């Protein structure tokens, strides 16, 4: 029997996984500078948590959740999103007593049984952040968006477009929804089956429709912007002012209602190129009533977003920013039983110094070994055979490596056995390697051949910059 991954889920393999790590690490760094800390949440929760928060009538809860009965007969669901869990945790751990607003981010998989296509999976990944606390100041909305854009900028994501909207609150939205429903009833027969159903269950969702023939009908529907109450209007105007203060460009999109029940006032979405119809890489909004709905204090407000990591990755891979560095710095080719223990120690030293080292586990013939170094796209082969061992040196062979074009041209002449002053033999050229890893350091490691012999010489030191 041959096993395959289940439909709609997939493996993320190297080297793509390196880009995933970089993206997630960048999120941690950028969000950290805005005072956010990570929350690690369970993968499954009581089904009721999602029914209550996301909404019984939403597609997510009614059609897409992976729910099952636990052995004690309680209903459990794999999380389709994480905001509900964050709010549950916030209440459960009494975080409302913490000073100021609580700022949390999460990274991890979500599960929805959707129809798989490019950018849409049944196990997909999100990086999300939430601000929970007593304040609903519009400056918070703007700062959350600023953080999001700072993250995309750090990743060099090109062509991201921010859309915003306000969908009112419990004072003004119900009347608008009824008005919308009444108008939709008039055109019911012209709408597709999904929209017809949504007239009854969730009329706002009709605005999300991408069906070609429904577009002209939707364009004529009443717009929430004309029906906001005074408080919501002021809040929305202030959000826009705070975005302007930060120099953030945005589009207003009155049809941006977001699928989930808990949103109110500010909603936003970011689209990116290269994604086809699934072009939203991030969605978010304010959800001031959610904490109360889940049993917390009525005075606690909330806002957050979730980035679709899979889609972000697709978009990054479309651009040069998606190229992953890394790869193998050193292929340590050893020949002869006596060389092996030396090679093992040398590999350890190099790894301690941050180099990526491949050490053949068994001895290979010279040609085969160096051939493998090539195929592994190692940047350097360090060669340690009987001659080298006797002389207390290693030979360094420069290989084309992974990104030959980006390599340091100035390095090209440095090859072979002896280089540098009389006391020493050059070992590992590391200008690019050091720059990769340490950002600013440049130089190369050199190991000197002292009277105490070869093994002692394995103590590598940085002696001078390659730029000299
Ligand atoms: P939502 O939680 O529905 O607001 O989604 C937030 C973001 O998650 C979206 O903008 C997408 O980028 C991403 N996303 C949602 N569902 C999926 C899915 N099935 N596959 C991949 N990404 C998704």
PDB file of C-alpha atoms in Angstrom, residues 173-432:
ATOM      1  CA  UNK A 173     -25.403  47.460  11.596  1.00  0.00           C
ATOM      2  CA  UNK A 174     -28.650  45.575  12.270  1.00  0.00           C
ATOM      3  CA  UNK A 175     -30.732  48.260  10.541  1.00  0.00           C
ATOM      4  CA  UNK A 176     -28.356  48.239   7.584  1.00  0.00           C
ATOM      5  CA  UNK A 177     -28.464  44.461   7.368  1.00  0.00           C
ATOM      6  CA  UNK A 178     -32.271  44.561   7.305  1.00  0.00           C
ATOM      7  CA  UNK A 179     -32.227  47.210   4.609  1.00  0.00           C
ATOM      8  CA  UNK A 180     -29.788  45.117   2.621  1.00  0.00           C
ATOM      9  CA  UNK A 181     -31.931  42.031   3.078  1.00  0.00           C
ATOM     10  CA  UNK A 182     -35.015  43.895   1.865  1.00  0.00           C
ATOM     11  CA  UNK A 183     -33.191  45.160  -1.214  1.00  0.00           C
ATOM     12  CA  UNK A 184     -31.785  41.697  -1.906  1.00  0.00           C
ATOM     13  CA  UNK A 185     -35.262  40.182  -1.687  1.00  0.00           C
ATOM     14  CA  UNK A 186     -36.279  42.386  -4.595  1.00  0.00           C
ATOM     15  CA  UNK A 187     -33.573  40.918  -6.812  1.00  0.00           C
ATOM     16  CA  UNK A 188     -33.595  37.432  -5.335  1.00  0.00           C
ATOM     17  CA  UNK A 189     -34.429  35.654  -8.583  1.00  0.00           C
ATOM     18  CA  UNK A 190     -31.421  37.154 -10.348  1.00  0.00           C
ATOM     19  CA  UNK A 191     -28.950  35.854  -7.780  1.00  0.00           C
ATOM     20  CA  UNK A 192     -27.109  32.548  -7.627  1.00  0.00           C
ATOM     21  CA  UNK A 193     -27.991  29.830  -5.120  1.00  0.00           C
ATOM     22  CA  UNK A 194     -25.297  30.815  -2.608  1.00  0.00           C
ATOM     23  CA  UNK A 195     -26.374  34.429  -2.512  1.00  0.00           C
ATOM     24  CA  UNK A 196     -30.019  33.452  -2.279  1.00  0.00           C
ATOM     25  CA  UNK A 197     -29.249  31.389   0.772  1.00  0.00           C
ATOM     26  CA  UNK A 198     -27.226  34.215   2.264  1.00  0.00           C
ATOM     27  CA  UNK A 199     -30.131  36.638   2.000  1.00  0.00           C
ATOM     28  CA  UNK A 200     -31.615  34.641   4.840  1.00  0.00           C
ATOM     29  CA  UNK A 201     -28.539  33.610   6.766  1.00  0.00           C
ATOM     30  CA  UNK A 202     -26.017  36.415   6.338  1.00  0.00           C
ATOM     31  CA  UNK A 203     -26.885  39.132   3.801  1.00  0.00           C
ATOM     32  CA  UNK A 204     -23.554  40.920   4.265  1.00  0.00           C
ATOM     33  CA  UNK A 205     -21.812  37.941   2.747  1.00  0.00           C
ATOM     34  CA  UNK A 206     -23.592  38.540  -0.552  1.00  0.00           C
ATOM     35  CA  UNK A 207     -21.271  41.531  -0.932  1.00  0.00           C
ATOM     36  CA  UNK A 208     -18.325  39.097  -1.006  1.00  0.00           C
ATOM     37  CA  UNK A 209     -19.661  37.398  -4.102  1.00  0.00           C
ATOM     38  CA  UNK A 210     -17.285  37.061  -7.008  1.00  0.00           C
ATOM     39  CA  UNK A 211     -19.926  35.770  -9.428  1.00  0.00           C
ATOM     40  CA  UNK A 212     -19.699  37.785 -12.618  1.00  0.00           C
ATOM     41  CA  UNK A 213     -23.405  38.281 -13.203  1.00  0.00           C
ATOM     42  CA  UNK A 214     -24.069  39.390  -9.630  1.00  0.00           C
ATOM     43  CA  UNK A 215     -21.634  42.291  -9.794  1.00  0.00           C
ATOM     44  CA  UNK A 216     -23.953  44.817 -11.458  1.00  0.00           C
ATOM     45  CA  UNK A 217     -26.683  43.945  -8.983  1.00  0.00           C
ATOM     46  CA  UNK A 218     -24.395  44.339  -5.985  1.00  0.00           C
ATOM     47  CA  UNK A 219     -23.109  47.692  -7.181  1.00  0.00           C
ATOM     48  CA  UNK A 220     -26.618  49.097  -6.815  1.00  0.00           C
ATOM     49  CA  UNK A 221     -27.176  47.878  -3.260  1.00  0.00           C
ATOM     50  CA  UNK A 222     -27.205  50.300  -0.326  1.00  0.00           C
ATOM     51  CA  UNK A 223     -23.785  50.962   1.165  1.00  0.00           C
ATOM     52  CA  UNK A 224     -22.938  50.715   4.845  1.00  0.00           C
ATOM     53  CA  UNK A 225     -20.991  53.976   4.720  1.00  0.00           C
ATOM     54  CA  UNK A 226     -24.302  55.805   4.272  1.00  0.00           C
ATOM     55  CA  UNK A 227     -25.788  54.088   7.293  1.00  0.00           C
ATOM     56  CA  UNK A 228     -23.122  54.297   9.985  1.00  0.00           C
ATOM     57  CA  UNK A 229     -24.145  55.816  13.322  1.00  0.00           C
ATOM     58  CA  UNK A 230     -22.329  58.949  14.471  1.00  0.00           C
ATOM     59  CA  UNK A 231     -19.917  57.045  16.750  1.00  0.00           C
ATOM     60  CA  UNK A 232     -18.925  54.589  14.043  1.00  0.00           C
ATOM     61  CA  UNK A 233     -18.467  57.361  11.516  1.00  0.00           C
ATOM     62  CA  UNK A 234     -16.178  59.289  13.859  1.00  0.00           C
ATOM     63  CA  UNK A 235     -14.230  56.119  14.637  1.00  0.00           C
ATOM     64  CA  UNK A 236     -13.767  55.321  10.971  1.00  0.00           C
ATOM     65  CA  UNK A 237     -12.711  58.889  10.129  1.00  0.00           C
ATOM     66  CA  UNK A 238     -10.193  58.749  12.950  1.00  0.00           C
ATOM     67  CA  UNK A 239      -8.776  55.424  11.743  1.00  0.00           C
ATOM     68  CA  UNK A 240      -8.199  57.032   8.349  1.00  0.00           C
ATOM     69  CA  UNK A 241      -6.589  60.064   9.954  1.00  0.00           C
ATOM     70  CA  UNK A 242      -4.267  57.822  11.960  1.00  0.00           C
ATOM     71  CA  UNK A 243      -3.334  55.889   8.844  1.00  0.00           C
ATOM     72  CA  UNK A 244      -2.523  59.184   7.142  1.00  0.00           C
ATOM     73  CA  UNK A 245      -0.355  60.173  10.128  1.00  0.00           C
ATOM     74  CA  UNK A 246       1.662  57.068   9.409  1.00  0.00           C
ATOM     75  CA  UNK A 247       1.837  57.750   5.692  1.00  0.00           C
ATOM     76  CA  UNK A 248      -0.105  54.589   4.925  1.00  0.00           C
ATOM     77  CA  UNK A 249      -1.909  54.450   1.586  1.00  0.00           C
ATOM     78  CA  UNK A 250      -5.216  52.596   1.425  1.00  0.00           C
ATOM     79  CA  UNK A 251      -8.262  52.015  -0.693  1.00  0.00           C
ATOM     80  CA  UNK A 252     -11.759  52.103   0.700  1.00  0.00           C
ATOM     81  CA  UNK A 253     -13.890  49.149  -0.258  1.00  0.00           C
ATOM     82  CA  UNK A 254     -17.479  49.255   0.933  1.00  0.00           C
ATOM     83  CA  UNK A 255     -17.925  45.592   0.067  1.00  0.00           C
ATOM     84  CA  UNK A 256     -15.225  44.455   2.464  1.00  0.00           C
ATOM     85  CA  UNK A 257     -17.387  42.851   5.152  1.00  0.00           C
ATOM     86  CA  UNK A 258     -15.275  39.797   6.084  1.00  0.00           C
ATOM     87  CA  UNK A 259     -16.916  36.464   6.522  1.00  0.00           C
ATOM     88  CA  UNK A 260     -16.960  36.039  10.256  1.00  0.00           C
ATOM     89  CA  UNK A 261     -19.773  37.216  12.494  1.00  0.00           C
ATOM     90  CA  UNK A 262     -17.664  38.829  15.158  1.00  0.00           C
ATOM     91  CA  UNK A 263     -16.268  41.724  13.176  1.00  0.00           C
ATOM     92  CA  UNK A 264     -17.473  45.273  13.738  1.00  0.00           C
ATOM     93  CA  UNK A 265     -16.350  48.747  12.718  1.00  0.00           C
ATOM     94  CA  UNK A 266     -12.922  48.547  11.108  1.00  0.00           C
ATOM     95  CA  UNK A 267     -12.318  45.757   8.611  1.00  0.00           C
ATOM     96  CA  UNK A 268      -9.277  45.488   6.391  1.00  0.00           C
ATOM     97  CA  UNK A 269      -7.683  43.219   3.880  1.00  0.00           C
ATOM     98  CA  UNK A 270      -4.400  43.095   2.036  1.00  0.00           C
ATOM     99  CA  UNK A 271      -4.087  41.677  -1.435  1.00  0.00           C
ATOM    100  CA  UNK A 272      -0.873  40.733  -3.162  1.00  0.00           C
ATOM    101  CA  UNK A 273       0.035  39.831  -6.726  1.00  0.00           C
ATOM    102  CA  UNK A 274       0.603  36.354  -8.088  1.00  0.00           C
ATOM    103  CA  UNK A 275      -2.290  34.686  -6.330  1.00  0.00           C
ATOM    104  CA  UNK A 276      -5.058  34.492  -8.912  1.00  0.00           C
ATOM    105  CA  UNK A 277      -8.524  34.567  -7.451  1.00  0.00           C
ATOM    106  CA  UNK A 278      -7.337  33.830  -3.921  1.00  0.00           C
ATOM    107  CA  UNK A 279      -5.496  37.117  -3.706  1.00  0.00           C
ATOM    108  CA  UNK A 280      -6.148  38.082  -0.089  1.00  0.00           C
ATOM    109  CA  UNK A 281      -3.009  37.476   1.942  1.00  0.00           C
ATOM    110  CA  UNK A 282      -4.375  38.981   5.087  1.00  0.00           C
ATOM    111  CA  UNK A 283      -7.692  39.846   6.638  1.00  0.00           C
ATOM    112  CA  UNK A 284      -8.540  41.529   9.862  1.00  0.00           C
ATOM    113  CA  UNK A 285     -10.759  43.794  11.797  1.00  0.00           C
ATOM    114  CA  UNK A 286     -12.191  44.982  15.055  1.00  0.00           C
ATOM    115  CA  UNK A 287     -14.303  42.677  17.208  1.00  0.00           C
ATOM    116  CA  UNK A 288     -15.264  44.644  20.287  1.00  0.00           C
ATOM    117  CA  UNK A 289     -18.170  42.398  21.327  1.00  0.00           C
ATOM    118  CA  UNK A 290     -16.371  39.077  21.102  1.00  0.00           C
ATOM    119  CA  UNK A 291     -14.882  38.975  24.591  1.00  0.00           C
ATOM    120  CA  UNK A 292     -18.294  39.555  26.115  1.00  0.00           C
ATOM    121  CA  UNK A 293     -19.871  37.007  23.783  1.00  0.00           C
ATOM    122  CA  UNK A 294     -17.434  34.379  25.070  1.00  0.00           C
ATOM    123  CA  UNK A 295     -18.130  35.199  28.700  1.00  0.00           C
ATOM    124  CA  UNK A 296     -15.591  37.927  29.427  1.00  0.00           C
ATOM    125  CA  UNK A 297     -15.987  41.549  30.386  1.00  0.00           C
ATOM    126  CA  UNK A 298     -18.206  43.706  28.215  1.00  0.00           C
ATOM    127  CA  UNK A 299     -15.692  46.532  28.391  1.00  0.00           C
ATOM    128  CA  UNK A 300     -12.928  44.587  26.651  1.00  0.00           C
ATOM    129  CA  UNK A 301     -12.318  45.565  23.047  1.00  0.00           C
ATOM    130  CA  UNK A 302     -10.366  43.724  20.412  1.00  0.00           C
ATOM    131  CA  UNK A 303      -8.795  44.011  17.015  1.00  0.00           C
ATOM    132  CA  UNK A 304      -6.581  41.683  15.027  1.00  0.00           C
ATOM    133  CA  UNK A 305      -5.618  40.130  11.756  1.00  0.00           C
ATOM    134  CA  UNK A 306      -4.596  36.845  10.240  1.00  0.00           C
ATOM    135  CA  UNK A 307      -2.100  36.508   7.433  1.00  0.00           C
ATOM    136  CA  UNK A 308      -2.479  33.500   5.148  1.00  0.00           C
ATOM    137  CA  UNK A 309       1.112  32.256   5.243  1.00  0.00           C
ATOM    138  CA  UNK A 310       0.645  29.873   2.299  1.00  0.00           C
ATOM    139  CA  UNK A 311      -0.494  32.737   0.113  1.00  0.00           C
ATOM    140  CA  UNK A 312       2.157  35.104   1.374  1.00  0.00           C
ATOM    141  CA  UNK A 313       4.688  32.450   0.420  1.00  0.00           C
ATOM    142  CA  UNK A 314       3.238  32.069  -3.080  1.00  0.00           C
ATOM    143  CA  UNK A 315       3.435  35.795  -3.579  1.00  0.00           C
ATOM    144  CA  UNK A 316       6.997  36.028  -2.240  1.00  0.00           C
ATOM    145  CA  UNK A 317       8.089  33.209  -4.501  1.00  0.00           C
ATOM    146  CA  UNK A 318       6.951  35.273  -7.474  1.00  0.00           C
ATOM    147  CA  UNK A 319       9.553  37.896  -6.641  1.00  0.00           C
ATOM    148  CA  UNK A 320      13.335  37.848  -6.178  1.00  0.00           C
ATOM    149  CA  UNK A 321      12.732  38.478  -2.480  1.00  0.00           C
ATOM    150  CA  UNK A 322      11.624  34.872  -2.273  1.00  0.00           C
ATOM    151  CA  UNK A 323      15.038  33.464  -3.021  1.00  0.00           C
ATOM    152  CA  UNK A 324      16.417  31.627  -0.098  1.00  0.00           C
ATOM    153  CA  UNK A 325      20.025  31.947   0.911  1.00  0.00           C
ATOM    154  CA  UNK A 326      21.604  29.311   3.059  1.00  0.00           C
ATOM    155  CA  UNK A 327      22.885  26.157   1.499  1.00  0.00           C
ATOM    156  CA  UNK A 328      26.064  24.333   2.192  1.00  0.00           C
ATOM    157  CA  UNK A 329      29.173  26.336   3.101  1.00  0.00           C
ATOM    158  CA  UNK A 330      31.661  23.531   3.347  1.00  0.00           C
ATOM    159  CA  UNK A 331      31.854  20.018   2.051  1.00  0.00           C
ATOM    160  CA  UNK A 332      34.554  18.391   4.112  1.00  0.00           C
ATOM    161  CA  UNK A 333      36.109  15.726   1.918  1.00  0.00           C
ATOM    162  CA  UNK A 334      38.368  13.423   3.886  1.00  0.00           C
ATOM    163  CA  UNK A 335      40.442  10.553   2.547  1.00  0.00           C
ATOM    164  CA  UNK A 336      42.104   7.841   4.567  1.00  0.00           C
ATOM    165  CA  UNK A 337      41.343   6.473   8.030  1.00  0.00           C
ATOM    166  CA  UNK A 338      43.800   8.841   9.696  1.00  0.00           C
ATOM    167  CA  UNK A 339      42.037  11.877   8.275  1.00  0.00           C
ATOM    168  CA  UNK A 340      38.607  10.960   9.583  1.00  0.00           C
ATOM    169  CA  UNK A 341      39.077  11.897  13.274  1.00  0.00           C
ATOM    170  CA  UNK A 342      40.646  15.185  12.224  1.00  0.00           C
ATOM    171  CA  UNK A 343      37.789  15.844   9.841  1.00  0.00           C
ATOM    172  CA  UNK A 344      35.242  15.129  12.563  1.00  0.00           C
ATOM    173  CA  UNK A 345      36.878  17.662  14.876  1.00  0.00           C
ATOM    174  CA  UNK A 346      37.246  20.211  12.128  1.00  0.00           C
ATOM    175  CA  UNK A 347      33.593  19.827  11.163  1.00  0.00           C
ATOM    176  CA  UNK A 348      32.627  20.448  14.768  1.00  0.00           C
ATOM    177  CA  UNK A 349      34.683  23.639  14.928  1.00  0.00           C
ATOM    178  CA  UNK A 350      33.262  24.947  11.722  1.00  0.00           C
ATOM    179  CA  UNK A 351      29.716  24.202  12.818  1.00  0.00           C
ATOM    180  CA  UNK A 352      30.354  25.889  16.159  1.00  0.00           C
ATOM    181  CA  UNK A 353      31.439  28.924  14.158  1.00  0.00           C
ATOM    182  CA  UNK A 354      28.117  28.845  12.309  1.00  0.00           C
ATOM    183  CA  UNK A 355      29.075  27.215   9.026  1.00  0.00           C
ATOM    184  CA  UNK A 356      26.897  24.660   7.338  1.00  0.00           C
ATOM    185  CA  UNK A 357      29.097  21.605   6.945  1.00  0.00           C
ATOM    186  CA  UNK A 358      28.567  18.293   5.203  1.00  0.00           C
ATOM    187  CA  UNK A 359      30.854  15.574   6.450  1.00  0.00           C
ATOM    188  CA  UNK A 360      30.758  12.315   4.483  1.00  0.00           C
ATOM    189  CA  UNK A 361      29.966   9.499   6.888  1.00  0.00           C
ATOM    190  CA  UNK A 362      32.030   6.967   4.953  1.00  0.00           C
ATOM    191  CA  UNK A 363      35.149   7.377   2.913  1.00  0.00           C
ATOM    192  CA  UNK A 364      34.597   7.957  -0.774  1.00  0.00           C
ATOM    193  CA  UNK A 365      36.839   8.032  -3.807  1.00  0.00           C
ATOM    194  CA  UNK A 366      38.190  11.490  -4.571  1.00  0.00           C
ATOM    195  CA  UNK A 367      36.245  12.042  -7.789  1.00  0.00           C
ATOM    196  CA  UNK A 368      33.015  10.758  -6.346  1.00  0.00           C
ATOM    197  CA  UNK A 369      33.352  12.816  -3.213  1.00  0.00           C
ATOM    198  CA  UNK A 370      34.053  16.072  -5.041  1.00  0.00           C
ATOM    199  CA  UNK A 371      31.295  15.255  -7.494  1.00  0.00           C
ATOM    200  CA  UNK A 372      28.874  15.025  -4.609  1.00  0.00           C
ATOM    201  CA  UNK A 373      30.137  18.354  -3.257  1.00  0.00           C
ATOM    202  CA  UNK A 374      29.237  19.872  -6.621  1.00  0.00           C
ATOM    203  CA  UNK A 375      25.834  18.293  -6.736  1.00  0.00           C
ATOM    204  CA  UNK A 376      25.093  19.440  -3.183  1.00  0.00           C
ATOM    205  CA  UNK A 377      26.017  22.941  -4.391  1.00  0.00           C
ATOM    206  CA  UNK A 378      28.567  23.396  -1.628  1.00  0.00           C
ATOM    207  CA  UNK A 379      30.420  26.709  -1.768  1.00  0.00           C
ATOM    208  CA  UNK A 380      33.724  25.201  -0.761  1.00  0.00           C
ATOM    209  CA  UNK A 381      35.254  21.796  -0.622  1.00  0.00           C
ATOM    210  CA  UNK A 382      37.781  21.427   2.166  1.00  0.00           C
ATOM    211  CA  UNK A 383      40.046  18.567   1.309  1.00  0.00           C
ATOM    212  CA  UNK A 384      41.879  16.552   3.883  1.00  0.00           C
ATOM    213  CA  UNK A 385      43.932  13.624   2.640  1.00  0.00           C
ATOM    214  CA  UNK A 386      47.210  12.009   3.624  1.00  0.00           C
ATOM    215  CA  UNK A 387      49.338  14.756   2.084  1.00  0.00           C
ATOM    216  CA  UNK A 388      47.418  17.486   3.825  1.00  0.00           C
ATOM    217  CA  UNK A 389      47.473  15.600   7.076  1.00  0.00           C
ATOM    218  CA  UNK A 390      51.242  15.217   6.888  1.00  0.00           C
ATOM    219  CA  UNK A 391      51.682  18.881   6.106  1.00  0.00           C
ATOM    220  CA  UNK A 392      49.156  20.046   8.695  1.00  0.00           C
ATOM    221  CA  UNK A 393      47.017  21.919   6.219  1.00  0.00           C
ATOM    222  CA  UNK A 394      43.871  21.523   4.256  1.00  0.00           C
ATOM    223  CA  UNK A 395      43.193  22.356   0.646  1.00  0.00           C
ATOM    224  CA  UNK A 396      40.303  24.597  -0.098  1.00  0.00           C
ATOM    225  CA  UNK A 397      38.529  24.366  -3.386  1.00  0.00           C
ATOM    226  CA  UNK A 398      36.150  27.064  -4.379  1.00  0.00           C
ATOM    227  CA  UNK A 399      32.994  25.652  -5.928  1.00  0.00           C
ATOM    228  CA  UNK A 400      30.304  27.404  -7.933  1.00  0.00           C
ATOM    229  CA  UNK A 401      27.913  26.930  -5.006  1.00  0.00           C
ATOM    230  CA  UNK A 402      24.303  27.862  -4.975  1.00  0.00           C
ATOM    231  CA  UNK A 403      24.179  31.435  -6.250  1.00  0.00           C
ATOM    232  CA  UNK A 404      27.421  31.842  -8.211  1.00  0.00           C
ATOM    233  CA  UNK A 405      26.491  35.326  -9.413  1.00  0.00           C
ATOM    234  CA  UNK A 406      26.099  36.735  -5.925  1.00  0.00           C
ATOM    235  CA  UNK A 407      29.362  35.397  -4.619  1.00  0.00           C
ATOM    236  CA  UNK A 408      32.192  37.680  -3.708  1.00  0.00           C
ATOM    237  CA  UNK A 409      34.238  38.272  -6.839  1.00  0.00           C
ATOM    238  CA  UNK A 410      37.244  39.402  -4.827  1.00  0.00           C
ATOM    239  CA  UNK A 411      37.576  35.973  -3.408  1.00  0.00           C
ATOM    240  CA  UNK A 412      38.123  34.116  -6.631  1.00  0.00           C
ATOM    241  CA  UNK A 413      41.909  33.978  -6.485  1.00  0.00           C
ATOM    242  CA  UNK A 414      42.026  32.508  -3.030  1.00  0.00           C
ATOM    243  CA  UNK A 415      42.310  28.809  -3.463  1.00  0.00           C
ATOM    244  CA  UNK A 416      44.577  26.019  -2.608  1.00  0.00           C
ATOM    245  CA  UNK A 417      46.864  25.235   0.172  1.00  0.00           C
ATOM    246  CA  UNK A 418      48.786  28.127   1.445  1.00  0.00           C
ATOM    247  CA  UNK A 419      47.628  31.637   1.669  1.00  0.00           C
ATOM    248  CA  UNK A 420      48.334  34.376   4.127  1.00  0.00           C
ATOM    249  CA  UNK A 421      51.384  34.686   6.294  1.00  0.00           C
ATOM    250  CA  UNK A 422      53.985  32.071   6.928  1.00  0.00           C
ATOM    251  CA  UNK A 423      52.528  30.966  10.221  1.00  0.00           C
ATOM    252  CA  UNK A 424      49.283  29.987   8.784  1.00  0.00           C
ATOM    253  CA  UNK A 425      47.439  28.307   6.042  1.00  0.00           C
ATOM    254  CA  UNK A 426      44.181  29.629   4.907  1.00  0.00           C
ATOM    255  CA  UNK A 427      41.295  27.456   5.592  1.00  0.00           C
ATOM    256  CA  UNK A 428      37.815  28.633   5.228  1.00  0.00           C
ATOM    257  CA  UNK A 429      36.911  31.542   3.063  1.00  0.00           C
ATOM    258  CA  UNK A 430      33.962  33.003   4.765  1.00  0.00           C
ATOM    259  CA  UNK A 431      33.287  36.488   3.686  1.00  0.00           C
ATOM    260  CA  UNK A 432      29.913  35.661   2.255  1.00  0.00           C
TER     261      UNK A 432
END
